[in-house]
GROMACS .gro file of C-alpha atoms in nm:
model
  223
    1MET     CA    1  10.187   3.801   9.325
    2LEU     CA    2  10.207   3.890   8.956
    3ARG     CA    3   9.829   3.871   8.931
    4LEU     CA    4   9.796   4.105   9.228
    5LEU     CA    5  10.039   4.353   9.073
    6LEU     CA    6   9.853   4.344   8.742
    7LEU     CA    7   9.520   4.386   8.919
    8SER     CA    8   9.655   4.678   9.120
    9ALA     CA    9   9.786   4.847   8.807
   10ALA     CA   10   9.454   4.794   8.630
   11LEU     CA   11   9.263   4.944   8.922
   12ARG     CA   12   9.494   5.246   8.928
   13CYS     CA   13   9.446   5.293   8.555
   14ALA     CA   14   9.069   5.267   8.589
   15ALA     CA   15   9.071   5.516   8.875
   16GLU     CA   16   9.276   5.763   8.671
   17GLN     CA   17   9.038   5.725   8.377
   18ALA     CA   18   8.737   5.776   8.607
   19ALA     CA   19   8.878   6.091   8.766
   20PRO     CA   20   8.671   6.394   8.664
   21LEU     CA   21   8.808   6.698   8.487
   22ALA     CA   22   8.773   7.007   8.705
   23PHE     CA   23   8.780   7.384   8.686
   24THR     CA   24   8.795   7.546   9.030
   25MET     CA   25   8.837   7.898   9.162
   26LEU     CA   26   8.929   8.022   9.507
   27GLN     CA   27   8.894   8.385   9.616
   28LEU     CA   28   8.996   8.511   9.959
   29THR     CA   29   8.895   8.857  10.081
   30ARG     CA   30   9.024   9.009  10.405
   31VAL     CA   31   8.847   9.319  10.539
   32TYR     CA   32   8.982   9.522  10.831
   33MET     CA   33   8.889   9.876  10.939
   34GLY     CA   34   8.775   9.975  10.591
   35ASN     CA   35   9.063   9.808  10.407
   36SER     CA   36   9.025   9.517  10.166
   37MET     CA   37   9.287   9.266  10.055
   38PHE     CA   38   9.229   9.009   9.779
   39ARG     CA   39   9.398   8.680   9.698
   40GLY     CA   40   9.290   8.390   9.484
   41ASN     CA   41   9.354   8.156   9.195
   42ALA     CA   42   9.187   7.944   8.930
   43SER     CA   43   9.296   7.605   8.804
   44LEU     CA   44   9.195   7.398   8.504
   45ASN     CA   45   9.232   7.024   8.546
   46GLY     CA   46   9.488   7.071   8.821
   47GLN     CA   47   9.694   7.334   8.640
   48LEU     CA   48   9.705   7.692   8.768
   49SER     CA   49   9.536   7.915   8.509
   50HIS     CA   50   9.484   8.251   8.686
   51LEU     CA   51   9.627   8.422   8.989
   52LEU     CA   52   9.484   8.709   9.195
   53ASP     CA   53   9.716   8.897   9.430
   54GLY     CA   54   9.592   9.229   9.562
   55ASN     CA   55   9.472   9.420   9.256
   56ASN     CA   56   9.688   9.219   9.016
   57VAL     CA   57   9.514   8.951   8.808
   58THR     CA   58   9.749   8.732   8.606
   59GLN     CA   59   9.671   8.480   8.334
   60VAL     CA   60   9.917   8.198   8.399
   61LEU     CA   61   9.808   7.977   8.109
   62PRO     CA   62   9.764   8.138   7.763
   63LEU     CA   63   9.392   8.070   7.755
   64GLU     CA   64   9.292   8.402   7.600
   65PRO     CA   65   9.466   8.620   7.340
   66PRO     CA   66   9.626   8.941   7.474
   67ASP     CA   67   9.347   9.177   7.363
   68ALA     CA   68   9.067   8.966   7.514
   69TRP     CA   69   9.264   8.913   7.833
   70ALA     CA   70   9.330   9.288   7.866
   71ARG     CA   71   8.955   9.357   7.856
   72ARG     CA   72   8.884   9.082   8.108
   73ARG     CA   73   9.153   9.205   8.344
   74GLU     CA   74   9.012   9.557   8.327
   75GLU     CA   75   8.669   9.423   8.429
   76VAL     CA   76   8.818   9.255   8.734
   77ASP     CA   77   9.023   9.560   8.827
   78THR     CA   78   8.715   9.782   8.805
   79TYR     CA   79   8.510   9.556   9.027
   80LEU     CA   80   8.780   9.516   9.291
   81ARG     CA   81   8.823   9.892   9.302
   82ASN     CA   82   8.448   9.943   9.342
   83PHE     CA   83   8.433   9.677   9.611
   84ARG     CA   84   8.713   9.844   9.802
   85GLN     CA   85   8.534  10.180   9.784
   86LEU     CA   86   8.212  10.018   9.902
   87VAL     CA   87   8.386   9.872  10.206
   88GLN     CA   88   8.536  10.210  10.287
   89LEU     CA   89   8.190  10.369  10.269
   90PHE     CA   90   8.042  10.106  10.501
   91ASN     CA   91   8.325  10.154  10.745
   92LYS     CA   92   8.256  10.528  10.766
   93GLU     CA   93   7.892  10.463  10.847
   94ARG     CA   94   7.950  10.173  11.083
   95PRO     CA   95   8.315  10.151  11.187
   96THR     CA   96   8.447   9.808  11.281
   97ASN     CA   97   8.779   9.722  11.441
   98PHE     CA   98   8.775   9.349  11.379
   99THR     CA   99   8.883   9.144  11.080
  100GLN     CA  100   8.644   8.959  10.850
  101HIS     CA  101   8.767   8.675  10.629
  102LEU     CA  102   8.553   8.581  10.329
  103CYS     CA  103   8.633   8.280  10.114
  104CYS     CA  104   8.454   8.192   9.788
  105HIS     CA  105   8.516   7.847   9.638
  106LEU     CA  106   8.343   7.768   9.309
  107GLY     CA  107   8.378   7.553   9.002
  108CYS     CA  108   8.258   7.247   8.818
  109ARG     CA  109   8.353   6.886   8.747
  110LEU     CA  110   8.296   6.676   8.438
  111TYR     CA  111   8.281   6.299   8.484
  112PRO     CA  112   8.372   6.035   8.223
  113ASN     CA  113   8.004   5.936   8.179
  114GLY     CA  114   7.925   6.290   8.063
  115THR     CA  115   7.752   6.409   8.379
  116ALA     CA  116   7.862   6.735   8.542
  117GLN     CA  117   7.846   6.887   8.888
  118SER     CA  118   7.887   7.255   8.980
  119PHE     CA  119   7.926   7.426   9.314
  120TYR     CA  120   7.972   7.761   9.489
  121GLU     CA  121   8.052   7.777   9.860
  122VAL     CA  122   8.119   8.076  10.087
  123THR     CA  123   8.277   8.075  10.430
  124LEU     CA  124   8.294   8.364  10.676
  125ASN     CA  125   8.579   8.359  10.927
  126ARG     CA  126   8.645   7.995  10.833
  127THR     CA  127   8.287   7.884  10.908
  128ALA     CA  128   8.040   7.770  10.641
  129PHE     CA  129   7.826   8.073  10.563
  130LEU     CA  130   7.634   8.040  10.234
  131SER     CA  131   7.619   7.807   9.936
  132PHE     CA  132   7.466   7.842   9.591
  133HIS     CA  133   7.222   7.570   9.484
  134VAL     CA  134   7.301   7.561   9.114
  135PRO     CA  135   6.996   7.370   8.976
  136ASN     CA  136   6.744   7.633   9.088
  137ALA     CA  137   6.979   7.934   9.123
  138THR     CA  138   6.910   7.995   9.492
  139TRP     CA  139   7.137   8.085   9.783
  140GLN     CA  140   7.116   7.876  10.098
  141ARG     CA  141   7.233   7.955  10.450
  142ARG     CA  142   7.495   7.723  10.598
  143TRP     CA  143   7.577   7.911  10.917
  144PRO     CA  144   7.513   7.692  11.226
  145GLY     CA  145   7.214   7.838  11.410
  146GLU     CA  146   7.026   8.161  11.344
  147LEU     CA  147   7.229   8.460  11.231
  148PRO     CA  148   7.068   8.782  11.098
  149VAL     CA  149   7.379   8.858  10.892
  150ALA     CA  150   7.348   8.531  10.699
  151ALA     CA  151   6.977   8.586  10.636
  152TYR     CA  152   7.037   8.942  10.515
  153ALA     CA  153   7.327   8.843  10.290
  154GLN     CA  154   7.116   8.562  10.142
  155LYS     CA  155   6.834   8.807  10.069
  156GLN     CA  156   7.071   9.056   9.903
  157LEU     CA  157   7.228   8.792   9.681
  158MET     CA  158   6.885   8.675   9.565
  159ASN     CA  159   6.802   9.030   9.450
  160TYR     CA  160   7.052   9.046   9.161
  161PRO     CA  161   7.044   8.852   8.830
  162THR     CA  162   7.425   8.864   8.832
  163THR     CA  163   7.438   8.658   9.151
  164THR     CA  164   7.155   8.421   9.053
  165GLN     CA  165   7.081   8.352   8.685
  166ASP     CA  166   7.419   8.474   8.555
  167LEU     CA  167   7.606   8.273   8.813
  168GLN     CA  168   7.393   7.967   8.738
  169TYR     CA  169   7.467   8.004   8.366
  170PHE     CA  170   7.839   8.034   8.427
  171LEU     CA  171   7.853   7.726   8.651
  172ASN     CA  172   7.615   7.508   8.448
  173THR     CA  173   7.708   7.615   8.096
  174THR     CA  174   8.028   7.815   8.061
  175CYS     CA  175   8.227   7.624   8.320
  176VAL     CA  176   8.115   7.283   8.195
  177SER     CA  177   8.176   7.377   7.830
  178ILE     CA  178   8.536   7.458   7.925
  179LEU     CA  179   8.579   7.104   8.052
  180ARG     CA  180   8.400   6.947   7.757
  181ALA     CA  181   8.639   7.127   7.523
  182GLN     CA  182   8.934   6.996   7.722
  183SER     CA  183   8.788   6.646   7.726
  184ALA     CA  184   8.758   6.656   7.347
  185SER     CA  185   9.130   6.728   7.329
  186THR     CA  186   9.221   6.420   7.539
  187GLY     CA  187   9.162   6.604   7.867
  188LYS     CA  188   9.478   6.811   7.845
  189VAL     CA  189   9.494   7.187   7.881
  190SER     CA  190   9.532   7.346   7.540
  191GLY     CA  191   9.675   7.688   7.476
  192ARG     CA  192   9.429   7.719   7.184
  193SER     CA  193   9.132   7.759   7.419
  194ARG     CA  194   8.972   8.103   7.401
  195THR     CA  195   8.705   8.053   7.667
  196PRO     CA  196   8.696   8.345   7.915
  197LEU     CA  197   8.776   8.148   8.229
  198VAL     CA  198   8.825   8.460   8.435
  199LEU     CA  199   8.456   8.539   8.387
  200GLY     CA  200   8.407   8.318   8.691
  201LEU     CA  201   8.636   8.541   8.892
  202VAL     CA  202   8.427   8.843   8.792
  203LEU     CA  203   8.104   8.671   8.898
  204GLY     CA  204   8.265   8.547   9.215
  205SER     CA  205   8.369   8.900   9.298
  206LEU     CA  206   8.024   9.036   9.227
  207ALA     CA  207   7.871   8.781   9.461
  208LEU     CA  208   8.080   8.933   9.737
  209LEU     CA  209   7.876   9.250   9.701
  210GLY     CA  210   7.564   9.100   9.852
  211ILE     CA  211   7.764   8.927  10.122
  212ALA     CA  212   7.940   9.252  10.212
  213LEU     CA  213   7.606   9.427  10.238
  214GLY     CA  214   7.493   9.165  10.484
  215ILE     CA  215   7.807   9.183  10.694
  216PHE     CA  216   7.851   9.558  10.713
  217LEU     CA  217   7.488   9.671  10.724
  218CYS     CA  218   7.403   9.406  10.982
  219THR     CA  219   7.703   9.458  11.208
  220GLY     CA  220   7.598   9.382  11.562
  221GLY     CA  221   7.313   9.161  11.446
  222SER     CA  222   7.067   9.445  11.364
  223CYS     CA  223   6.945   9.443  11.003
   0.00000   0.00000   0.00000
């Protein structure tokens, strides 16, 4: 029995050591009759680092000094305001009386052997919609069956460096460097970090632009 207990403890310890470090972001966007509502969060190694509620973006962990964070928050505020205005414009041209739910889930993981894995997934109304293939910076359709909206959104996202090369760089380089820095400090979140984590939130928001174009300009399946 003692041997079993020791073996169990050793396995648990090994599993904990093998668990990857992770930085993940979740952004939820609800669109209804020209109105947009935003919610989301970011977490670093399981600890909440940023919170998005409506137009308010909060830095929960002191990962950036006040002046740098103020500039980053202004960038997010500007984009969300522009996105809301874009949705209102689309609604005037093609009014809709149904609700759309967009969810963006992105981030990266760093494993003990030094390898990393990044991802970006989008769902529309709780169904897999698009995903970003990080190695070659391409968007792929995940919607079951043929859907003109998904094809159009994919095409729009591929048109902008911000939603291809910039997003690839963030996921492959910036995101992973965040985790490497944390790994160097025994894997614990450090308040001394100055890496702009919320940059991912900005890029995640910008990616919604192409998706919104696909949804609102292709309403009714005609692109």
